[in-house]
Coordinates of C-alpha atoms in Angstrom, one line a residue:
M127 CA 76.0 144.7 72.3
R128 CA 73.3 143.3 74.5
T129 CA 73.9 140.3 76.8
R130 CA 71.2 137.7 77.3
A131 CA 70.3 136.8 80.9
V132 CA 71.3 133.2 81.7
P133 CA 68.8 131.3 83.8
A134 CA 70.1 130.2 87.2
A135 CA 71.4 126.6 87.1
S136 CA 69.6 124.0 89.2
I137 CA 71.7 122.7 92.0
P138 CA 71.1 119.3 93.7
V139 CA 71.8 118.9 97.4
S140 CA 71.4 116.0 99.7
L141 CA 70.6 115.8 103.5
S142 CA 70.6 112.7 105.7
A143 CA 67.5 112.2 107.7
P144 CA 67.6 114.0 111.1
T145 CA 69.3 111.3 113.1
G146 CA 70.6 114.0 115.5
G147 CA 67.0 114.1 116.8
W148 CA 65.0 116.8 118.4
N149 CA 66.9 120.0 119.3
A150 CA 65.1 122.3 121.7
R151 CA 68.3 124.0 123.0
D152 CA 70.1 125.7 120.1
S153 CA 68.9 128.6 118.1
L154 CA 67.2 127.9 114.8
A155 CA 70.2 129.3 112.9
N156 CA 72.8 127.2 114.9
M157 CA 71.5 123.7 114.7
A158 CA 73.4 120.8 113.0
A159 CA 72.1 119.9 109.6
N160 CA 71.0 116.4 110.9
D161 CA 69.0 117.8 113.9
A162 CA 65.3 118.4 113.9
V163 CA 63.3 121.5 115.1
Y164 CA 60.7 118.9 116.1
S165 CA 60.4 115.2 115.6
V166 CA 57.0 113.9 116.6
N167 CA 56.6 110.1 116.5
L168 CA 59.9 109.9 114.5
F169 CA 62.5 107.9 116.4
P170 CA 66.2 108.7 115.5
T171 CA 68.3 105.6 115.1
T172 CA 72.0 105.6 114.3
T173 CA 71.3 105.1 110.6
D174 CA 67.8 106.6 109.8
V175 CA 64.7 107.9 111.4
I176 CA 61.8 105.5 111.8
V177 CA 58.1 105.9 112.4
R178 CA 57.7 104.7 116.0
K179 CA 55.9 101.4 116.6
G180 CA 52.3 101.5 118.0
H181 CA 50.5 100.0 120.8
T182 CA 47.8 97.3 121.4
R183 CA 45.4 96.8 124.3
H184 CA 46.9 94.2 126.5
A185 CA 44.3 94.1 129.3
T186 CA 40.8 95.6 129.2
G187 CA 37.8 96.1 131.4
L188 CA 39.5 98.0 134.2
P189 CA 37.1 100.3 136.0
G190 CA 39.0 103.6 135.6
Q191 CA 42.4 105.2 135.1
V192 CA 45.3 102.8 135.6
E193 CA 47.7 104.8 137.7
T194 CA 50.1 102.0 138.8
L195 CA 51.6 99.0 137.1
M196 CA 53.6 96.6 139.3
S197 CA 55.8 93.9 137.8
Y198 CA 56.4 90.9 140.1
A199 CA 59.6 88.9 139.7
G200 CA 59.8 85.8 141.8
G201 CA 62.6 83.5 140.5
T202 CA 61.2 82.0 137.3
S203 CA 57.8 83.5 137.9
Q204 CA 56.7 86.8 136.5
M205 CA 53.3 88.6 136.9
M206 CA 52.0 92.1 136.3
F207 CA 49.3 93.9 138.4
A208 CA 47.4 97.1 137.6
V209 CA 45.8 99.4 140.1
S210 CA 42.6 101.1 139.0
S211 CA 39.9 102.8 141.0
G212 CA 41.4 101.6 144.3
K213 CA 41.5 97.9 143.2
I214 CA 44.4 95.6 142.2
Y215 CA 44.0 93.4 139.2
D216 CA 46.1 90.6 137.7
V217 CA 46.9 91.7 134.2
S218 CA 49.6 89.2 133.5
S219 CA 47.7 87.7 130.5
P220 CA 46.1 89.6 127.7
G221 CA 42.3 90.1 127.5
A222 CA 39.5 91.2 129.8
V223 CA 40.5 91.2 133.5
G224 CA 38.7 89.1 136.1
A225 CA 37.7 90.0 139.6
P226 CA 40.1 92.2 141.5
E227 CA 42.7 90.7 143.8
V228 CA 42.5 93.5 146.3
T229 CA 39.6 96.0 146.9
G230 CA 38.9 99.0 149.1
L231 CA 42.1 100.9 148.6
S232 CA 42.0 104.7 149.0
N233 CA 43.9 105.5 145.9
S234 CA 45.7 103.9 142.9
R235 CA 49.1 105.5 143.2
W236 CA 51.5 103.0 144.7
E237 CA 55.2 102.5 145.0
Y238 CA 56.6 99.0 145.2
V239 CA 59.7 96.8 145.4
N240 CA 60.5 93.2 144.8
N241 CA 62.2 91.6 147.8
A242 CA 63.9 88.2 147.6
T243 CA 64.3 86.8 151.1
P244 CA 65.2 83.4 152.6
G245 CA 61.5 83.0 153.3
G246 CA 60.4 83.6 149.7
A247 CA 60.1 86.3 147.0
Y248 CA 57.7 89.1 147.9
M249 CA 56.4 92.3 146.3
M250 CA 55.8 95.0 148.8
A251 CA 53.7 98.1 148.0
V252 CA 52.8 101.4 149.8
N253 CA 50.8 104.5 148.9
G254 CA 50.9 106.7 152.0
V255 CA 47.2 106.2 152.9
D256 CA 46.5 102.4 153.1
K257 CA 48.4 99.7 155.0
M258 CA 51.3 98.1 153.1
Q259 CA 50.3 95.4 150.6
Y260 CA 52.3 92.2 150.2
F261 CA 52.2 89.7 147.3
D262 CA 53.9 86.3 148.0
G263 CA 53.7 84.9 144.5
T264 CA 50.2 83.5 145.0
N265 CA 48.2 85.7 147.4
W266 CA 47.9 89.3 148.6
H267 CA 48.3 90.2 152.2
T268 CA 47.8 93.4 154.2
E269 CA 50.3 94.5 156.7
G270 CA 49.0 93.7 160.2
S271 CA 47.1 90.6 159.1
G272 CA 49.5 88.2 160.9
S273 CA 53.0 86.9 160.9
P274 CA 55.2 87.6 159.0
Y275 CA 53.2 90.6 157.7
N276 CA 53.2 92.6 161.0
I277 CA 55.3 95.8 161.4
T278 CA 55.7 97.7 164.6
G279 CA 57.4 101.1 165.2
V280 CA 55.8 102.8 162.2
D281 CA 52.2 103.0 160.8
T282 CA 52.6 101.7 157.2
S283 CA 49.6 103.7 156.1
D284 CA 51.9 106.7 156.5
V285 CA 54.6 105.2 154.3
S286 CA 54.8 106.8 150.8
N287 CA 58.0 105.2 149.5
I288 CA 59.9 101.9 149.9
N289 CA 63.4 100.7 149.0
I290 CA 65.7 97.7 149.6
H291 CA 69.2 98.6 150.6
K292 CA 71.8 96.2 151.9
F293 CA 69.1 93.5 152.2
R294 CA 67.0 95.7 154.5
V295 CA 63.6 97.1 153.8
W296 CA 63.5 100.9 154.2
L297 CA 60.3 102.9 154.6
V298 CA 59.9 106.6 154.0
E299 CA 57.2 108.3 156.1
K300 CA 55.2 110.8 154.1
G301 CA 55.5 114.5 154.8
T302 CA 58.5 114.1 157.2
L303 CA 62.3 113.7 157.1
K304 CA 62.0 110.3 158.7
A305 CA 62.9 106.9 157.3
Y306 CA 62.5 103.5 159.0
Y307 CA 64.4 100.3 158.4
L308 CA 63.7 96.6 159.2
A309 CA 66.1 93.9 160.3
T310 CA 68.2 92.4 157.5
G311 CA 66.3 89.9 155.4
N312 CA 62.9 90.6 157.1
I313 CA 59.6 91.8 155.6
G314 CA 58.1 92.5 159.0
G315 CA 59.0 93.0 162.6
S316 CA 60.2 96.1 164.5
A317 CA 61.0 99.2 162.4
T318 CA 63.7 101.5 163.6
A319 CA 63.5 105.3 162.9
F320 CA 66.3 107.1 161.1
D321 CA 65.6 110.8 161.4
L322 CA 67.2 113.2 158.9
S323 CA 65.7 116.4 160.2
G324 CA 69.1 117.4 161.7
T325 CA 70.9 116.6 158.5
A326 CA 68.7 118.2 155.8
M327 CA 69.7 121.8 155.8
L328 CA 66.8 123.1 153.6
G329 CA 63.9 121.4 155.4
G330 CA 61.1 119.9 153.3
Y331 CA 60.3 116.2 153.4
L332 CA 61.7 113.0 152.1
V333 CA 60.5 112.1 148.7
S334 CA 62.2 108.8 148.3
M335 CA 65.2 106.7 149.1
Y336 CA 67.4 104.8 146.5
T337 CA 70.4 102.6 146.3
W338 CA 73.2 104.0 144.2
T339 CA 75.6 101.3 143.0
I340 CA 78.9 102.9 142.2
D341 CA 80.5 99.8 140.8
A342 CA 77.5 98.8 138.8
G343 CA 76.9 95.7 140.9
Y344 CA 75.4 94.8 144.3
G345 CA 78.7 95.0 146.1
V346 CA 80.3 96.9 148.9
D347 CA 80.0 100.2 147.0
D348 CA 76.2 100.4 147.3
I349 CA 75.4 103.6 149.0
A350 CA 72.1 105.0 150.4
V351 CA 70.6 108.1 148.7
F352 CA 67.9 110.1 150.4
L353 CA 66.2 112.7 148.2
T354 CA 64.2 115.6 149.7
S355 CA 61.5 117.8 148.3
K356 CA 63.9 120.7 148.3
G357 CA 66.4 119.0 146.1
E358 CA 68.9 117.9 148.8
V359 CA 70.6 114.6 148.2
I360 CA 71.9 113.1 151.4
I361 CA 74.2 110.1 151.0
Y362 CA 75.3 107.5 153.5
R363 CA 77.7 104.5 153.1
G364 CA 77.5 101.4 155.3
T365 CA 75.6 98.4 156.3
D366 CA 74.1 98.9 159.8
P367 CA 72.5 102.3 160.5
S368 CA 72.5 101.6 164.2
S369 CA 76.3 101.6 164.4
A370 CA 78.5 104.6 163.8
N371 CA 81.3 102.1 163.0
T372 CA 79.4 100.7 160.0
W373 CA 77.3 103.7 158.9
A374 CA 78.6 107.2 157.9
L375 CA 77.5 110.3 156.2
V376 CA 79.2 110.7 152.8
G377 CA 77.9 114.2 151.9
I378 CA 75.0 116.5 151.3
F379 CA 74.5 117.9 147.8
R380 CA 72.0 120.2 146.1
I381 CA 70.2 119.5 142.8
G382 CA 67.0 120.8 141.2
R383 CA 63.8 120.1 143.0
P384 CA 62.6 116.5 142.1
I385 CA 59.5 116.3 139.9
G386 CA 56.7 113.8 140.6
N387 CA 56.5 111.0 143.1
R388 CA 58.4 108.7 140.8
P389 CA 61.4 110.9 140.1
C390 CA 64.2 108.3 139.8
I391 CA 65.2 105.0 138.2
K392 CA 68.3 102.9 138.2
Y393 CA 70.4 103.3 135.1
S394 CA 73.2 100.8 134.8
G395 CA 75.4 101.6 137.8
D396 CA 73.9 105.1 138.1
L397 CA 70.6 106.7 139.0
L398 CA 68.6 109.0 136.7
I399 CA 66.6 111.8 138.4
I400 CA 63.8 114.0 137.0
S401 CA 64.4 117.4 138.5
E402 CA 63.4 121.0 137.6
D403 CA 66.7 121.3 135.9
G404 CA 66.1 118.3 133.6
V405 CA 67.0 114.6 133.7
Y406 CA 70.4 114.0 135.3
P407 CA 72.5 111.0 136.1
M408 CA 73.3 111.1 139.8
S409 CA 77.0 110.9 139.2
G410 CA 76.9 114.1 137.1
A411 CA 74.3 115.9 139.1
L412 CA 76.3 115.8 142.3
Q413 CA 79.3 117.3 140.6
S414 CA 78.0 120.1 138.4
S415 CA 74.3 119.9 137.6
R416 CA 73.5 123.5 138.5
T417 CA 76.8 125.0 137.0
N418 CA 77.1 122.8 133.9
P419 CA 73.7 121.9 132.4
R420 CA 75.4 119.9 129.6
V421 CA 75.6 117.1 132.2
A422 CA 71.9 116.5 131.8
L423 CA 70.7 113.8 129.5
T424 CA 68.0 116.2 128.5
D425 CA 70.5 118.9 127.6
K426 CA 69.6 119.0 123.9
I427 CA 65.8 119.4 124.7
Q428 CA 66.3 121.5 127.8
Y429 CA 63.9 124.3 126.8
A430 CA 61.1 121.8 126.1
V431 CA 61.7 120.0 129.4
S432 CA 61.9 123.3 131.3
S433 CA 58.6 124.4 129.7
A434 CA 56.9 121.1 130.6
V435 CA 58.1 121.3 134.2
S436 CA 56.8 124.9 134.5
R437 CA 53.4 124.0 133.2
Y438 CA 52.8 120.4 134.3
S439 CA 55.0 119.7 137.3
E440 CA 52.1 119.3 139.7
N441 CA 50.4 116.7 137.5
F442 CA 50.6 113.0 138.4
G443 CA 52.4 110.8 135.9
W444 CA 56.0 112.0 135.7
Q445 CA 58.1 108.9 135.3
L446 CA 61.2 107.5 133.6
L447 CA 61.4 104.0 132.0
Q448 CA 64.4 102.4 130.5
F449 CA 63.6 100.0 127.6
P450 CA 67.0 98.2 127.2
R451 CA 65.9 96.0 124.3
E452 CA 65.5 99.0 122.0
N453 CA 68.1 101.2 123.7
M454 CA 65.4 103.7 124.7
I455 CA 64.6 105.9 127.7
F456 CA 61.1 107.2 128.1
L457 CA 60.3 110.4 130.0
N458 CA 56.6 110.5 130.6
V459 CA 55.2 114.0 130.6
P460 CA 51.6 114.4 132.0
V461 CA 50.2 117.3 130.0
Q462 CA 46.8 116.8 131.4
E463 CA 46.1 114.1 134.1
G464 CA 44.2 111.1 132.8
E465 CA 43.6 112.7 129.4
S466 CA 46.8 113.7 127.5
Q467 CA 50.3 112.5 128.1
Q468 CA 53.4 112.6 125.9
Q469 CA 56.8 110.9 126.1
Y470 CA 60.2 112.5 125.5
V471 CA 62.2 109.5 124.2
M472 CA 66.0 109.2 124.0
N473 CA 68.1 106.8 121.9
M474 CA 70.6 105.6 124.5
I475 CA 73.3 104.9 121.8
N476 CA 73.5 108.4 120.1
K477 CA 71.7 110.4 122.8
S478 CA 69.2 111.7 120.2
W479 CA 65.7 112.7 121.3
C480 CA 62.2 112.7 119.9
N481 CA 58.6 113.3 121.1
F482 CA 56.0 110.6 121.2
T483 CA 52.3 111.4 121.1
G484 CA 49.3 109.0 121.0
W485 CA 50.1 107.0 124.1
N486 CA 48.0 108.5 126.9
A487 CA 50.0 106.8 129.6
N488 CA 49.5 107.5 133.4
C489 CA 52.3 105.1 134.2
F490 CA 54.8 102.6 132.7
A491 CA 56.4 99.3 133.6
L492 CA 58.5 96.7 132.0
Y493 CA 57.0 93.2 131.9
G494 CA 58.8 90.4 130.1
D495 CA 61.3 93.0 128.8
D496 CA 58.5 94.9 127.0
P497 CA 57.0 98.3 128.0
Y498 CA 53.4 98.5 129.1
F499 CA 51.4 101.6 130.2
G500 CA 48.3 102.3 132.2
G501 CA 45.5 104.1 130.3
D502 CA 41.9 104.9 130.9
G503 CA 40.3 101.5 131.6
F504 CA 43.1 99.4 129.9
V505 CA 46.7 98.4 130.0
G506 CA 48.5 99.1 126.7
H507 CA 51.4 97.1 125.3
A508 CA 53.7 99.8 123.9
W509 CA 56.1 99.6 121.0
N510 CA 54.0 96.8 119.7
G511 CA 52.8 96.5 116.1
F512 CA 52.5 99.3 113.6
S513 CA 49.3 101.0 114.6
D514 CA 47.9 102.7 117.6
D515 CA 45.2 100.2 118.5
G516 CA 44.2 100.0 114.8
Q517 CA 44.5 103.8 114.2
N518 CA 47.0 105.6 112.2
I519 CA 50.4 106.6 113.6
N520 CA 50.8 110.2 112.6
T521 CA 54.3 111.8 112.4
D522 CA 55.6 115.4 112.0
G523 CA 59.2 116.2 111.4
L524 CA 60.8 119.5 110.6
Q525 CA 64.5 119.2 109.9
A526 CA 67.0 121.9 110.9
F527 CA 67.3 124.9 108.6
S528 CA 70.3 124.9 106.4
Y529 CA 71.8 127.7 104.2
F530 CA 74.0 125.3 102.1
D531 CA 77.2 127.3 102.4
S532 CA 75.7 130.5 101.1
A533 CA 73.7 132.3 103.8
A534 CA 73.5 135.5 101.9
I535 CA 72.2 134.0 98.6
L536 CA 68.5 133.7 98.0
K537 CA 67.4 130.1 97.0
H538 CA 64.4 128.7 95.2
C539 CA 63.7 125.1 96.0
T540 CA 61.7 123.5 93.2
M541 CA 61.8 119.8 93.8
M542 CA 62.3 117.3 96.7
R543 CA 63.0 113.6 96.8
P544 CA 62.6 111.9 100.2
T545 CA 64.0 108.4 100.4
F546 CA 62.0 105.9 102.4
L547 CA 62.4 102.3 103.2
T548 CA 58.9 100.8 103.7
N549 CA 56.8 97.7 103.2
G550 CA 53.6 99.5 102.3
V551 CA 52.2 102.8 101.1
P552 CA 52.1 105.5 103.8
S553 CA 50.3 108.8 103.4
V554 CA 53.0 111.4 103.0
N555 CA 52.9 115.2 103.1
M556 CA 56.0 117.3 102.5
N557 CA 57.5 120.6 101.4
V558 CA 60.3 122.9 102.5
N559 CA 60.0 125.6 105.1
V560 CA 62.0 128.7 104.6
D561 CA 63.7 131.3 106.7
F562 CA 62.7 129.9 110.1
D563 CA 59.0 129.7 109.3
L564 CA 57.6 126.9 111.5
S565 CA 54.1 126.8 110.1
N566 CA 52.8 123.8 108.2
T567 CA 53.3 124.3 104.5
T568 CA 53.2 120.6 103.5
A569 CA 51.1 119.1 100.8
P570 CA 50.3 115.5 99.8
I571 CA 52.7 113.7 97.5
S572 CA 52.3 110.7 95.3
F573 CA 53.8 107.4 96.6
S574 CA 54.5 104.4 94.4
S575 CA 52.7 101.2 95.3
I576 CA 54.8 98.2 96.4
P577 CA 54.7 95.2 94.0
Y578 CA 54.1 92.5 96.6
A579 CA 53.3 89.0 95.6
A580 CA 49.9 87.4 96.2
W581 CA 49.7 84.3 98.4
D582 CA 49.4 81.1 96.4
V583 CA 50.3 83.1 93.3
G584 CA 53.9 84.5 93.9
E585 CA 56.9 82.2 93.4
W586 CA 58.7 81.4 96.6
D587 CA 62.3 82.7 96.8
N588 CA 61.6 85.0 93.8
A589 CA 58.5 87.0 94.7
L590 CA 58.5 90.0 97.0
W591 CA 56.7 89.3 100.3
G592 CA 55.2 91.8 102.7
S593 CA 57.9 91.8 105.3
D594 CA 60.6 93.1 102.9
L595 CA 61.5 96.8 103.0
L596 CA 61.7 98.5 99.6
T597 CA 63.2 101.8 98.7
S598 CA 60.9 104.5 97.6
S599 CA 62.6 107.6 96.1
L600 CA 60.5 109.8 93.8
W601 CA 61.0 113.4 92.8
Q602 CA 58.2 115.6 93.9
G603 CA 57.4 119.2 93.3
A604 CA 58.2 121.7 96.1
N605 CA 58.0 125.4 96.5
G606 CA 60.1 127.6 98.8
V607 CA 62.0 130.8 98.3
G608 CA 64.4 131.9 101.0
H609 CA 67.9 132.0 102.4
W610 CA 67.4 129.0 104.8
L611 CA 65.6 125.8 103.8
A612 CA 64.3 122.9 105.9
P613 CA 62.6 119.7 104.7
H614 CA 59.3 119.2 106.4
I615 CA 57.7 115.7 106.3
Q616 CA 54.5 114.3 107.8
T617 CA 53.3 110.7 107.5
A618 CA 50.3 108.7 108.4
S619 CA 50.4 104.9 108.4
T620 CA 48.8 101.8 109.7
G621 CA 50.2 98.3 109.7
I622 CA 53.4 99.1 107.9
E623 CA 57.0 100.0 108.7
V624 CA 58.5 103.3 107.5
H625 CA 62.1 104.5 107.6
W626 CA 63.1 108.0 106.5
V627 CA 66.7 107.8 105.2
S628 CA 67.5 111.0 103.4
T629 CA 66.1 114.0 101.4
D630 CA 67.4 115.4 98.2
L631 CA 66.5 119.0 97.1
V632 CA 66.8 120.8 93.8
M633 CA 67.3 124.6 94.1
K634 CA 68.2 127.6 92.1
K635 CA 70.4 130.2 93.6
G636 CA 69.7 133.8 93.0
A637 CA 71.5 137.1 93.9
V638 CA 72.5 138.5 97.2
L639 CA 69.3 140.1 98.4

């Protein structure tokens, strides 16, 4: 008797969208099913993966690259300034900029602090070349222009970093291991030297000084942190550096070499540091950064960060920005100065990462709780709208490879069904990649139109209006034969919101081959 071959049965499987985010640490065969090999302009939330928001041009007409944004906070008053081609411009309001507030500066790379004193709220800025600049809420002043803007004991044109600690202004002298401090509550006057050359064991120079708030408030546990170019962290506790009774060395620690001239930000009660080992919280870095890399916030994308540091560490533009309203942290990566920058972006809730492209940002700042960045001749309002200055937002996401509980069995994927929530019709390409092939095998798919109501025609409370998100879930043909399968989705969209929720696959299982 002859037996007839029975065709392999089609088996449906379902995968959630890669909310685990970008994984540039684990092997391709060892990633969680909800991770992504790469996730470009696809932000992982706790429930789905969304096409990132775009940017608009907030301020235009600047003469060159904007390399510093400074956000002034003076009580109820807020303003933003951009530094471009050695000039400071008021960019608080959208539109074309007016005449510069300050001219004749040697460069546009400034560090600043906001300083609330009994005499008023000031913004103080230094760049290591020009005299310190002050903004009093109305006018700009140059250090040395008269009381209270005179400082003795240090040449402020040699000051490259500034900090406020225990109500004192601290100034870091470029290329040295010296810091200087002013009297409590003063913005000028005599500066006293604090020399760390006998404390720093590895030499180098001071990059910056920060205040580390152990108790997450401005209380008695604020400690002074000095960071050197060799990765030494020197920590002091106390109030008055001139007295051994009120100022004491806590410890000297070693972390990876800091990257860029803006390597650190406050993060709740901690500090985050960009180092050659990744982005670390200060609390974790001092305990085990070099012996336990899992302490790093960038642990899951460590290979990508290490590669970027190796290639681009000397480029200007490395910076961290916390965007609390959307639970995000941006790590700006200057691939090519003034021309091509990327952002590695973390969801602070689930610690998932993705990669933003399309925002060529030299620098970032928060203004009115929104992120802004300095570009070539303009200031961009980031995470604003659903296009990049009227252009498409293009995404590319390759989910982790899965073997669906049968690694040795060959599989033939014949259909895919991505589920999107959207209020428009994005352009979508998709397919499955097989057996760790990372090449682009996607092809365009059909996408159903959204039956929105027309204004003055649709019935209110019954018709569907444009802000509503509808589910689109249509089966599409796919073609992939292999042991490991990975959904690969690309989108292009302008002016619409797109959420990737899940992907269903239909496959036929073959023999052990």
